Amino acid sequence: MLKIYNTLTSKLEEFKSRKKNEVDMYVCGPTVYNYIHIGNARPIIFFDTVRRYLEYKGYKVNYVQNFTDIDDKMINKANEEGKSVKEIAEKFIGEYFKDTKPLNIKESTTKHPKATEYIGKMIKLVKELQEKGYAYESNGDVYFDVFSDKEYGKLSHQKVEDLISGARIEVNENKKNPLDFTLWKKAKENEPKWNSPWGEGRPGWHLECSVMSMDEFGETFDIHGGGQDLIFPHHENEIAQSECSTGKKFANYWMHNGYINIKGEKMSKSKGNFFLLREILEKYNGRILRFFVLSSHYRKPIEFSEDELKMAKTGLERIETFMKRIKLLINNPIENMEQSENKYLKEQLVIFKDKFEDGMDNDFNSSKSLGAIFELIKDLNKFLDKESNPEIYKNDLNEIYNLIKTILEDVFGVELELETKIEDNLTNELVELLLEIRFKAKNMKNWELADTIRNRLKKLNIVLKDGKDKTTWEIQN
Ligand SMILES: [Zn+2]
């Protein structure tokens, strides 16, 4: 049974989709005014993994992640660069896809609506809110009146009165109270603008996500995700706008991922302690970054450093070395050897599958599920070391191999590198050296040493072929 921690109720809840075997899921996407940074990459990777696990469980997932292509940051950037807001949006949407390609996101089944394509529908929603008494116009701006919404604050679990006392004092004579937020903003000179009943202007940021998600899924949908910094005010305001206009529950499950910290501090642009995704990908490939992000539970902060990335790389390589070892056994059955079943391997497979699903079913605890893979590898390596001919359990080993591959590649989206490559000249030199020693051992009739060399190389996927006067070798995959 899949359980999700719902920010709205602060509880771990059993997941029930509205439609049978189908999940509607909306994740807040970036404002496309700059290259994305590692903090943006975490929700992109994590929520893609949520989608993948739901698919593993048999759901069809309708996945939407928007692009915010109009807001203050977009306008400032356009002014800085002497370009139009549209040009900036097009450029950075292009860069977004370039940057995230190595992350192996399931783009083929993702929809990416852009805010500027929904202006008419946004105006309609603002009008509705105004008619129902939840919004008011003031000098060409339209604001949401938070006091009109009895449930305001329910996502962030704060009372309106407390929020007001904690709010920054903002000089804005147009607002009735400082917590009221913008639904429609009057256009200033040289800003992109659209006609509306309140004059020329543009939509507020929070409005965009309410309109795009409800346009795609209807008034209620299953999962709404985003970074925890979006809980207040962005998601709180999305709920207020949507539920006050429809009278229905907006999203059933609210999921929020934790921050990325650098040296214990939240990564932020203002502190200057942030990395662009493309900078990281120059040194570490996307699969390592995915593996790194999924090594922690999504609601916990991740400490980001080169050391942590290196650890993730080592962990992933440990899995790959094990997979290559099994693959070699599967591909090289010794002739004239009967295949056999192995009870221990069968049991291990069942235990491992349970542990993996148990982790993921428990609020997508990918860290626990990855731990189950490492445990399995440790146990099976011990088993293989003891067995003299593990090749005879080819079928059982094959099942284990396929399950690990499915979990890593299909669910975690981490492509495994299972081809053995001759990394550099050093490998060649070392193998040739070992062959020379083995040749000498054979001359001295030290068959035990000669066999040890052959067997140890075989464990590294290096297979020796004794010819008439020369031994050759090859790397087997
Ligand atoms: Zn949003």
Short mmCIF file of C-alpha atoms and ligand atoms in Angstrom, two decimals:
data_model
loop_
_atom_site.label_atom_id
_atom_site.label_comp_id
_atom_site.label_asym_id
_atom_site.label_seq_id
_atom_site.Cartn_x
_atom_site.Cartn_y
_atom_site.Cartn_z
CA MET A 1 0.00 0.00 0.00
CA LEU A 2 1.44 3.34 -1.07
CA LYS A 3 1.51 6.05 1.58
CA ILE A 4 2.26 9.69 0.94
CA TYR A 5 3.09 12.39 3.45
CA ASN A 6 0.54 15.07 2.72
CA THR A 7 1.65 18.60 3.67
CA LEU A 8 -2.01 19.61 3.81
CA THR A 9 -2.84 17.23 6.68
CA SER A 10 0.72 16.79 8.04
CA LYS A 11 0.03 13.06 7.91
CA LEU A 12 1.17 9.96 6.15
CA GLU A 13 -1.89 8.97 4.12
CA GLU A 14 -2.82 6.00 2.03
CA PHE A 15 -2.73 7.03 -1.61
CA LYS A 16 -5.98 6.67 -3.51
CA SER A 17 -6.17 8.00 -7.04
CA ARG A 18 -9.39 9.63 -8.17
CA LYS A 19 -9.53 7.64 -11.36
CA LYS A 20 -8.85 3.93 -11.40
CA ASN A 21 -5.19 3.23 -12.19
CA GLU A 22 -4.63 6.80 -13.32
CA VAL A 23 -2.91 9.69 -11.55
CA ASP A 24 -3.03 13.40 -12.39
CA MET A 25 0.05 15.14 -11.13
CA TYR A 26 1.16 18.78 -11.33
CA VAL A 27 4.61 20.02 -10.38
CA CYS A 28 5.61 23.69 -10.31
CA GLY A 29 8.26 24.36 -12.89
CA PRO A 30 10.92 27.05 -13.11
CA THR A 31 10.62 30.69 -14.05
CA VAL A 32 12.58 30.73 -17.28
CA TYR A 33 14.77 33.79 -16.81
CA ASN A 34 18.08 32.03 -16.17
CA TYR A 35 19.89 28.69 -16.34
CA ILE A 36 18.53 26.25 -13.80
CA HIS A 37 20.56 25.53 -10.68
CA ILE A 38 21.00 22.40 -8.62
CA GLY A 39 18.15 23.45 -6.32
CA ASN A 40 15.78 23.36 -9.31
CA ALA A 41 17.13 19.96 -10.30
CA ARG A 42 16.06 18.25 -7.06
CA PRO A 43 12.27 18.48 -7.59
CA ILE A 44 12.74 17.74 -11.29
CA ILE A 45 14.56 14.48 -10.48
CA PHE A 46 12.47 13.53 -7.47
CA PHE A 47 9.01 14.07 -8.93
CA ASP A 48 10.07 12.29 -12.13
CA THR A 49 10.91 9.35 -9.85
CA VAL A 50 7.48 9.59 -8.18
CA ARG A 51 5.95 9.34 -11.64
CA ARG A 52 8.16 6.38 -12.51
CA TYR A 53 7.30 4.51 -9.31
CA LEU A 54 3.58 5.10 -9.83
CA GLU A 55 4.03 3.67 -13.33
CA TYR A 56 5.90 0.69 -11.84
CA LYS A 57 2.82 0.15 -9.68
CA GLY A 58 0.62 0.09 -12.75
CA TYR A 59 -0.77 3.62 -12.86
CA LYS A 60 -0.96 5.73 -15.96
CA VAL A 61 0.47 9.08 -14.91
CA ASN A 62 -0.57 12.36 -16.47
CA TYR A 63 2.33 14.63 -15.60
CA VAL A 64 2.35 18.40 -16.00
CA GLN A 65 5.20 20.74 -15.18
CA ASN A 66 4.70 24.35 -16.18
CA PHE A 67 7.06 27.08 -17.29
CA THR A 68 6.49 30.50 -15.75
CA ASP A 69 7.27 32.75 -18.68
CA ILE A 70 5.89 36.04 -17.36
CA ASP A 71 6.68 37.71 -14.03
CA ASP A 72 8.90 40.41 -12.52
CA LYS A 73 12.10 38.39 -12.85
CA MET A 74 11.39 37.76 -16.52
CA ILE A 75 10.77 41.45 -17.12
CA ASN A 76 13.92 42.53 -15.27
CA LYS A 77 16.05 40.08 -17.21
CA ALA A 78 14.56 41.23 -20.52
CA ASN A 79 15.33 44.87 -19.63
CA GLU A 80 18.88 43.98 -18.58
CA GLU A 81 19.58 42.21 -21.83
CA GLY A 82 17.64 44.58 -24.07
CA LYS A 83 15.46 41.74 -25.30
CA SER A 84 11.76 40.98 -25.19
CA VAL A 85 10.32 38.80 -22.42
CA LYS A 86 9.31 36.31 -25.11
CA GLU A 87 12.88 36.07 -26.39
CA ILE A 88 14.18 35.46 -22.86
CA ALA A 89 11.54 32.77 -22.28
CA GLU A 90 12.33 30.99 -25.55
CA LYS A 91 16.03 31.06 -24.87
CA PHE A 92 15.84 29.67 -21.34
CA ILE A 93 13.20 27.06 -22.13
CA GLY A 94 15.64 25.79 -24.77
CA GLU A 95 18.45 25.82 -22.22
CA TYR A 96 16.21 24.03 -19.70
CA PHE A 97 15.82 21.08 -22.05
CA LYS A 98 19.54 21.05 -22.84
CA ASP A 99 20.45 21.10 -19.13
CA THR A 100 17.95 18.47 -18.01
CA LYS A 101 18.53 16.02 -20.87
CA PRO A 102 21.32 14.18 -19.01
CA LEU A 103 18.94 13.78 -16.03
CA ASN A 104 16.88 11.28 -18.04
CA ILE A 105 13.49 12.89 -17.29
CA LYS A 106 10.54 11.17 -18.96
CA GLU A 107 9.85 14.08 -21.26
CA SER A 108 7.86 11.96 -23.71
CA THR A 109 4.98 11.84 -21.23
CA THR A 110 5.35 15.30 -19.68
CA LYS A 111 3.28 18.32 -20.63
CA HIS A 112 4.84 21.76 -20.23
CA PRO A 113 2.22 24.51 -20.40
CA LYS A 114 3.47 28.09 -20.56
CA ALA A 115 1.73 30.76 -18.50
CA THR A 116 1.39 33.24 -21.39
CA GLU A 117 -0.74 30.75 -23.32
CA TYR A 118 -3.47 30.88 -20.65
CA ILE A 119 -4.05 34.60 -20.13
CA GLY A 120 -7.71 34.49 -21.23
CA LYS A 121 -8.46 31.71 -18.76
CA MET A 122 -6.61 33.56 -16.00
CA ILE A 123 -8.74 36.65 -16.57
CA LYS A 124 -11.84 34.47 -16.37
CA LEU A 125 -10.77 33.07 -12.99
CA VAL A 126 -10.04 36.53 -11.58
CA LYS A 127 -13.48 37.71 -12.73
CA GLU A 128 -15.11 34.77 -11.01
CA LEU A 129 -13.27 35.46 -7.76
CA GLN A 130 -14.27 39.11 -7.95
CA GLU A 131 -17.91 38.23 -8.57
CA LYS A 132 -17.94 35.85 -5.64
CA GLY A 133 -16.47 38.49 -3.34
CA TYR A 134 -13.00 37.03 -2.90
CA ALA A 135 -11.17 39.64 -4.92
CA TYR A 136 -11.20 43.40 -5.29
CA GLU A 137 -9.87 45.84 -7.81
CA SER A 138 -7.74 48.76 -6.78
CA ASN A 139 -6.20 51.23 -9.25
CA GLY A 140 -5.95 48.69 -12.05
CA ASP A 141 -4.58 45.91 -9.81
CA VAL A 142 -6.74 43.05 -8.58
CA TYR A 143 -6.02 41.46 -5.20
CA PHE A 144 -7.22 38.36 -3.44
CA ASP A 145 -8.77 39.28 -0.10
CA VAL A 146 -7.34 36.71 2.31
CA PHE A 147 -9.86 37.60 5.03
CA SER A 148 -12.66 36.49 2.71
CA ASP A 149 -11.27 32.93 2.71
CA LYS A 150 -11.99 31.20 6.00
CA GLU A 151 -9.53 28.41 5.18
CA TYR A 152 -6.60 30.60 4.21
CA GLY A 153 -3.42 29.29 5.83
CA LYS A 154 -4.48 25.65 5.91
CA LEU A 155 -1.57 24.32 3.83
CA SER A 156 1.16 26.13 5.74
CA HIS A 157 -0.78 25.57 9.00
CA GLN A 158 -0.75 29.22 9.96
CA LYS A 159 -3.50 31.55 11.06
CA VAL A 160 -4.15 34.66 9.00
CA GLU A 161 -3.65 36.84 12.09
CA ASP A 162 -0.23 35.30 12.75
CA LEU A 163 0.72 35.60 9.12
CA ILE A 164 -0.14 39.28 9.14
CA SER A 165 1.91 40.03 12.23
CA GLY A 166 4.83 38.15 10.64
CA ALA A 167 4.44 39.73 7.21
CA ARG A 168 6.95 42.23 5.96
CA ILE A 169 5.54 45.72 6.10
CA GLU A 170 5.02 46.57 2.52
CA VAL A 171 4.04 50.01 1.35
CA ASN A 172 1.18 49.36 -0.98
CA GLU A 173 -1.77 51.66 -0.58
CA ASN A 174 -3.80 49.64 -3.04
CA LYS A 175 -4.12 46.64 -0.72
CA LYS A 176 -6.68 46.32 2.02
CA ASN A 177 -4.25 44.30 4.09
CA PRO A 178 -0.61 43.36 3.54
CA LEU A 179 -1.29 39.64 3.07
CA ASP A 180 -3.62 40.16 0.12
CA PHE A 181 -1.87 38.92 -2.96
CA THR A 182 -1.92 40.02 -6.58
CA LEU A 183 -4.19 38.28 -9.04
CA TRP A 184 -3.81 40.85 -11.77
CA LYS A 185 -1.13 43.51 -12.00
CA LYS A 186 -1.58 46.81 -13.81
CA ALA A 187 0.98 47.21 -16.60
CA LYS A 188 3.81 49.68 -16.23
CA GLU A 189 5.44 51.29 -19.20
CA ASN A 190 7.37 48.94 -21.52
CA GLU A 191 6.02 45.81 -19.89
CA PRO A 192 4.26 42.95 -21.67
CA LYS A 193 0.53 43.48 -21.23
CA TRP A 194 -2.85 42.05 -22.05
CA ASN A 195 -6.30 43.66 -22.15
CA SER A 196 -8.59 42.87 -19.25
CA PRO A 197 -11.75 44.21 -17.58
CA TRP A 198 -9.41 46.13 -15.23
CA GLY A 199 -7.30 47.69 -17.97
CA GLU A 200 -4.01 46.53 -19.45
CA GLY A 201 -1.94 44.29 -17.23
CA ARG A 202 -0.59 40.82 -16.55
CA PRO A 203 -1.39 37.90 -14.26
CA GLY A 204 0.09 37.27 -10.83
CA TRP A 205 2.42 34.29 -10.46
CA HIS A 206 0.19 32.19 -8.16
CA LEU A 207 -2.74 32.52 -10.53
CA GLU A 208 -0.77 30.90 -13.34
CA CYS A 209 -0.44 27.50 -11.66
CA SER A 210 -4.09 27.40 -10.53
CA VAL A 211 -5.27 28.00 -14.07
CA MET A 212 -2.83 25.69 -15.86
CA SER A 213 -3.40 22.75 -13.50
CA MET A 214 -7.20 23.05 -13.52
CA ASP A 215 -7.23 23.52 -17.28
CA GLU A 216 -5.36 20.26 -17.69
CA PHE A 217 -7.05 18.15 -15.00
CA GLY A 218 -10.31 19.83 -13.99
CA GLU A 219 -11.21 21.25 -10.60
CA THR A 220 -9.64 18.47 -8.53
CA PHE A 221 -6.55 16.41 -9.20
CA ASP A 222 -4.38 13.93 -7.32
CA ILE A 223 -0.88 15.17 -6.57
CA HIS A 224 0.57 18.67 -6.47
CA GLY A 225 4.31 18.85 -5.97
CA GLY A 226 7.07 21.39 -5.57
CA GLY A 227 9.95 22.52 -3.38
CA GLN A 228 9.14 23.27 0.27
CA ASP A 229 9.87 26.96 -0.26
CA LEU A 230 6.69 27.05 -2.38
CA ILE A 231 4.35 26.01 0.47
CA PHE A 232 3.91 29.62 1.49
CA PRO A 233 2.83 31.78 -0.16
CA HIS A 234 2.73 30.17 -3.62
CA HIS A 235 0.82 26.95 -2.92
CA GLU A 236 -1.27 28.48 -0.15
CA ASN A 237 -2.41 31.07 -2.67
CA GLU A 238 -3.02 28.48 -5.39
CA ILE A 239 -5.39 26.69 -3.00
CA ALA A 240 -7.16 29.92 -2.03
CA GLN A 241 -7.76 30.96 -5.64
CA SER A 242 -8.78 27.56 -6.89
CA GLU A 243 -11.00 26.44 -4.04
CA CYS A 244 -12.74 29.81 -3.64
CA SER A 245 -13.62 29.82 -7.33
CA THR A 246 -14.74 26.17 -7.64
CA GLY A 247 -15.91 25.36 -4.12
CA LYS A 248 -14.13 22.01 -4.57
CA LYS A 249 -10.95 20.55 -3.15
CA PHE A 250 -8.04 21.57 -5.39
CA ALA A 251 -5.33 18.89 -4.98
CA ASN A 252 -5.72 15.78 -2.80
CA TYR A 253 -2.03 15.26 -1.94
CA TRP A 254 0.55 18.01 -1.51
CA MET A 255 4.14 16.87 -1.67
CA HIS A 256 7.17 19.07 -0.97
CA ASN A 257 10.84 18.28 -1.31
CA GLY A 258 13.50 19.62 1.05
CA TYR A 259 16.28 22.09 0.34
CA ILE A 260 19.77 21.56 -0.93
CA ASN A 261 22.33 22.83 1.58
CA ILE A 262 25.88 23.84 1.02
CA LYS A 263 28.07 23.65 4.11
CA GLY A 264 24.94 23.42 6.23
CA GLU A 265 23.34 26.51 4.74
CA LYS A 266 20.41 26.64 2.37
CA MET A 267 21.65 27.19 -1.13
CA SER A 268 20.48 30.52 -2.43
CA LYS A 269 21.29 32.97 -5.12
CA SER A 270 21.44 35.88 -2.72
CA LYS A 271 24.13 34.19 -0.64
CA GLY A 272 26.04 33.37 -3.78
CA ASN A 273 26.42 29.74 -2.65
CA PHE A 274 24.77 28.05 -5.57
CA PHE A 275 25.76 25.91 -8.52
CA LEU A 276 24.21 25.83 -11.94
CA LEU A 277 23.15 22.38 -13.06
CA ARG A 278 25.34 22.68 -16.15
CA GLU A 279 28.42 23.35 -13.99
CA ILE A 280 27.84 20.14 -12.05
CA LEU A 281 27.17 18.15 -15.20
CA GLU A 282 30.53 19.15 -16.60
CA LYS A 283 32.17 17.05 -13.88
CA TYR A 284 29.57 14.42 -13.01
CA ASN A 285 27.18 12.84 -15.40
CA GLY A 286 23.42 13.00 -14.97
CA ARG A 287 23.06 9.44 -13.73
CA ILE A 288 25.41 10.13 -10.82
CA LEU A 289 23.48 13.29 -9.97
CA ARG A 290 20.19 11.37 -10.04
CA PHE A 291 21.65 8.66 -7.86
CA PHE A 292 22.96 11.30 -5.47
CA VAL A 293 19.60 13.09 -5.18
CA LEU A 294 17.72 9.81 -4.64
CA SER A 295 20.18 8.66 -1.98
CA SER A 296 18.41 10.92 0.53
CA HIS A 297 14.76 10.96 1.52
CA TYR A 298 13.07 13.71 -0.45
CA ARG A 299 11.74 15.62 2.54
CA LYS A 300 15.15 15.87 4.20
CA PRO A 301 17.70 18.49 3.27
CA ILE A 302 20.57 17.28 1.08
CA GLU A 303 24.09 18.38 1.85
CA PHE A 304 25.66 19.11 -1.50
CA SER A 305 29.41 18.83 -1.96
CA GLU A 306 31.95 17.23 -4.26
CA ASP A 307 32.67 14.63 -1.59
CA GLU A 308 29.01 13.62 -1.48
CA LEU A 309 28.91 13.37 -5.26
CA LYS A 310 32.04 11.23 -5.24
CA MET A 311 30.41 8.95 -2.67
CA ALA A 312 27.36 8.60 -4.91
CA LYS A 313 29.66 7.76 -7.83
CA THR A 314 31.39 5.06 -5.79
CA GLY A 315 28.05 3.62 -4.67
CA LEU A 316 26.75 3.44 -8.20
CA GLU A 317 29.96 1.82 -9.39
CA ARG A 318 29.63 -0.82 -6.68
CA ILE A 319 26.22 -1.75 -8.09
CA GLU A 320 27.60 -1.82 -11.62
CA THR A 321 30.55 -4.02 -10.70
CA PHE A 322 28.14 -6.49 -9.13
CA MET A 323 25.86 -6.40 -12.18
CA LYS A 324 28.81 -7.09 -14.48
CA ARG A 325 29.81 -10.00 -12.30
CA ILE A 326 26.37 -11.58 -12.60
CA LYS A 327 26.14 -10.80 -16.30
CA LEU A 328 29.36 -12.67 -16.89
CA LEU A 329 27.95 -15.72 -15.12
CA ILE A 330 24.71 -15.54 -17.07
CA ASN A 331 26.50 -15.18 -20.39
CA ASN A 332 29.11 -17.84 -19.76
CA PRO A 333 27.46 -21.06 -18.73
CA ILE A 334 30.02 -23.79 -18.48
CA GLU A 335 29.35 -26.45 -21.04
CA ASN A 336 27.96 -29.79 -19.94
CA MET A 337 26.82 -28.34 -16.69
CA GLU A 338 23.21 -28.90 -15.70
CA GLN A 339 21.21 -25.83 -14.75
CA SER A 340 19.95 -25.87 -11.23
CA GLU A 341 17.63 -23.85 -9.04
CA ASN A 342 18.82 -22.24 -5.87
CA LYS A 343 16.55 -21.75 -2.91
CA TYR A 344 18.73 -19.09 -1.30
CA LEU A 345 18.78 -16.94 -4.44
CA LYS A 346 15.02 -17.27 -4.84
CA GLU A 347 14.49 -16.18 -1.24
CA GLN A 348 16.87 -13.27 -1.60
CA LEU A 349 14.97 -12.06 -4.65
CA VAL A 350 11.65 -12.05 -2.80
CA ILE A 351 13.10 -10.39 0.30
CA PHE A 352 14.79 -7.73 -1.78
CA LYS A 353 11.68 -6.94 -3.87
CA ASP A 354 9.67 -6.55 -0.65
CA LYS A 355 12.24 -4.26 0.91
CA PHE A 356 12.49 -2.12 -2.19
CA GLU A 357 8.71 -1.72 -2.46
CA ASP A 358 8.37 -1.23 1.26
CA GLY A 359 10.77 1.72 1.07
CA MET A 360 9.10 3.34 -1.91
CA ASP A 361 5.57 2.64 -0.63
CA ASN A 362 6.51 4.46 2.53
CA ASP A 363 6.42 8.01 1.18
CA PHE A 364 8.90 7.33 -1.64
CA ASN A 365 11.79 6.50 0.66
CA SER A 366 14.28 5.99 -2.16
CA SER A 367 17.14 6.07 0.30
CA LYS A 368 15.80 2.99 2.09
CA SER A 369 15.16 1.22 -1.21
CA LEU A 370 18.70 1.89 -2.39
CA GLY A 371 19.93 0.54 0.93
CA ALA A 372 18.11 -2.72 0.12
CA ILE A 373 20.09 -2.98 -3.14
CA PHE A 374 23.41 -2.61 -1.31
CA GLU A 375 22.39 -5.23 1.27
CA LEU A 376 21.46 -7.65 -1.48
CA ILE A 377 24.75 -7.07 -3.26
CA LYS A 378 26.73 -7.68 -0.09
CA ASP A 379 24.94 -10.97 0.57
CA LEU A 380 25.09 -12.20 -3.00
CA ASN A 381 28.78 -11.37 -3.39
CA LYS A 382 29.44 -13.53 -0.34
CA PHE A 383 27.33 -16.30 -1.86
CA LEU A 384 29.12 -16.11 -5.22
CA ASP A 385 32.54 -16.13 -3.54
CA LYS A 386 31.64 -19.40 -1.82
CA GLU A 387 30.09 -21.21 -4.78
CA SER A 388 32.47 -23.06 -7.06
CA ASN A 389 30.13 -22.99 -10.08
CA PRO A 390 27.50 -20.31 -9.60
CA GLU A 391 26.89 -20.46 -13.38
CA ILE A 392 24.51 -23.33 -12.81
CA TYR A 393 22.05 -20.93 -11.15
CA LYS A 394 21.84 -18.89 -14.32
CA ASN A 395 18.04 -18.55 -14.27
CA ASP A 396 17.85 -17.29 -10.71
CA LEU A 397 20.74 -14.93 -11.29
CA ASN A 398 19.06 -13.65 -14.42
CA GLU A 399 15.92 -12.75 -12.47
CA ILE A 400 17.93 -10.86 -9.90
CA TYR A 401 19.85 -9.06 -12.63
CA ASN A 402 16.65 -8.01 -14.40
CA LEU A 403 14.96 -6.79 -11.23
CA ILE A 404 17.90 -4.61 -10.21
CA LYS A 405 18.11 -3.23 -13.75
CA THR A 406 14.38 -2.43 -13.78
CA ILE A 407 14.58 -0.69 -10.41
CA LEU A 408 17.64 1.37 -11.22
CA GLU A 409 16.80 2.25 -14.80
CA ASP A 410 12.99 2.34 -14.97
CA VAL A 411 12.10 3.48 -11.46
CA PHE A 412 15.11 5.53 -10.39
CA GLY A 413 15.89 6.62 -13.95
CA VAL A 414 19.59 5.86 -13.41
CA GLU A 415 20.99 4.26 -16.54
CA LEU A 416 23.60 1.67 -15.66
CA GLU A 417 26.89 1.44 -17.47
CA LEU A 418 27.31 -2.27 -17.88
CA GLU A 419 29.71 -2.36 -20.78
CA THR A 420 33.25 -3.00 -19.69
CA LYS A 421 35.60 -0.65 -21.39
CA ILE A 422 39.33 -0.75 -21.58
CA GLU A 423 39.78 2.41 -19.60
CA ASP A 424 43.32 3.20 -20.54
CA ASN A 425 46.60 1.77 -21.52
CA LEU A 426 47.39 0.81 -17.94
CA THR A 427 44.79 -1.97 -18.04
CA ASN A 428 46.45 -3.43 -21.13
CA GLU A 429 49.85 -3.29 -19.56
CA LEU A 430 48.66 -4.92 -16.33
CA VAL A 431 46.85 -7.76 -18.07
CA GLU A 432 49.89 -8.43 -20.26
CA LEU A 433 52.04 -8.49 -17.13
CA LEU A 434 49.73 -11.04 -15.48
CA LEU A 435 49.82 -13.19 -18.62
CA GLU A 436 53.58 -13.15 -18.49
CA ILE A 437 53.58 -14.26 -14.84
CA ARG A 438 51.03 -16.95 -15.66
CA PHE A 439 53.20 -18.18 -18.55
CA LYS A 440 56.16 -18.47 -16.20
CA ALA A 441 54.02 -20.23 -13.60
CA LYS A 442 52.94 -22.79 -16.17
CA ASN A 443 56.56 -23.36 -17.20
CA MET A 444 57.32 -24.08 -13.56
CA LYS A 445 54.28 -26.38 -13.48
CA ASN A 446 52.68 -24.16 -10.86
CA TRP A 447 49.15 -24.91 -12.14
CA GLU A 448 47.52 -23.52 -9.02
CA LEU A 449 48.95 -20.04 -9.56
CA ALA A 450 48.15 -20.16 -13.29
CA ASP A 451 44.53 -21.05 -12.49
CA THR A 452 44.26 -18.39 -9.81
CA ILE A 453 45.31 -15.75 -12.30
CA ARG A 454 42.78 -17.04 -14.85
CA ASN A 455 39.95 -17.13 -12.30
CA ARG A 456 40.69 -13.78 -10.76
CA LEU A 457 40.79 -12.14 -14.20
CA LYS A 458 37.52 -13.82 -15.05
CA LYS A 459 35.90 -12.12 -12.06
CA LEU A 460 36.93 -8.85 -13.67
CA ASN A 461 35.24 -9.99 -16.90
CA ILE A 462 38.60 -10.61 -18.53
CA VAL A 463 38.53 -13.98 -20.25
CA LEU A 464 41.72 -15.76 -21.28
CA LYS A 465 41.99 -17.98 -24.32
CA ASP A 466 44.95 -20.31 -24.41
CA GLY A 467 46.14 -20.72 -27.99
CA LYS A 468 48.88 -22.93 -29.36
CA ASP A 469 51.74 -20.62 -28.60
CA LYS A 470 50.05 -17.58 -27.17
CA THR A 471 47.36 -16.70 -24.68
CA THR A 472 44.98 -13.98 -25.79
CA TRP A 473 42.42 -12.15 -23.69
CA GLU A 474 39.22 -10.25 -24.14
CA ILE A 475 36.80 -8.28 -22.08
CA GLN A 476 33.43 -9.94 -21.96
CA ASN A 477 30.16 -8.17 -21.34
ZN ZN B 1 3.32 26.85 -9.19
#
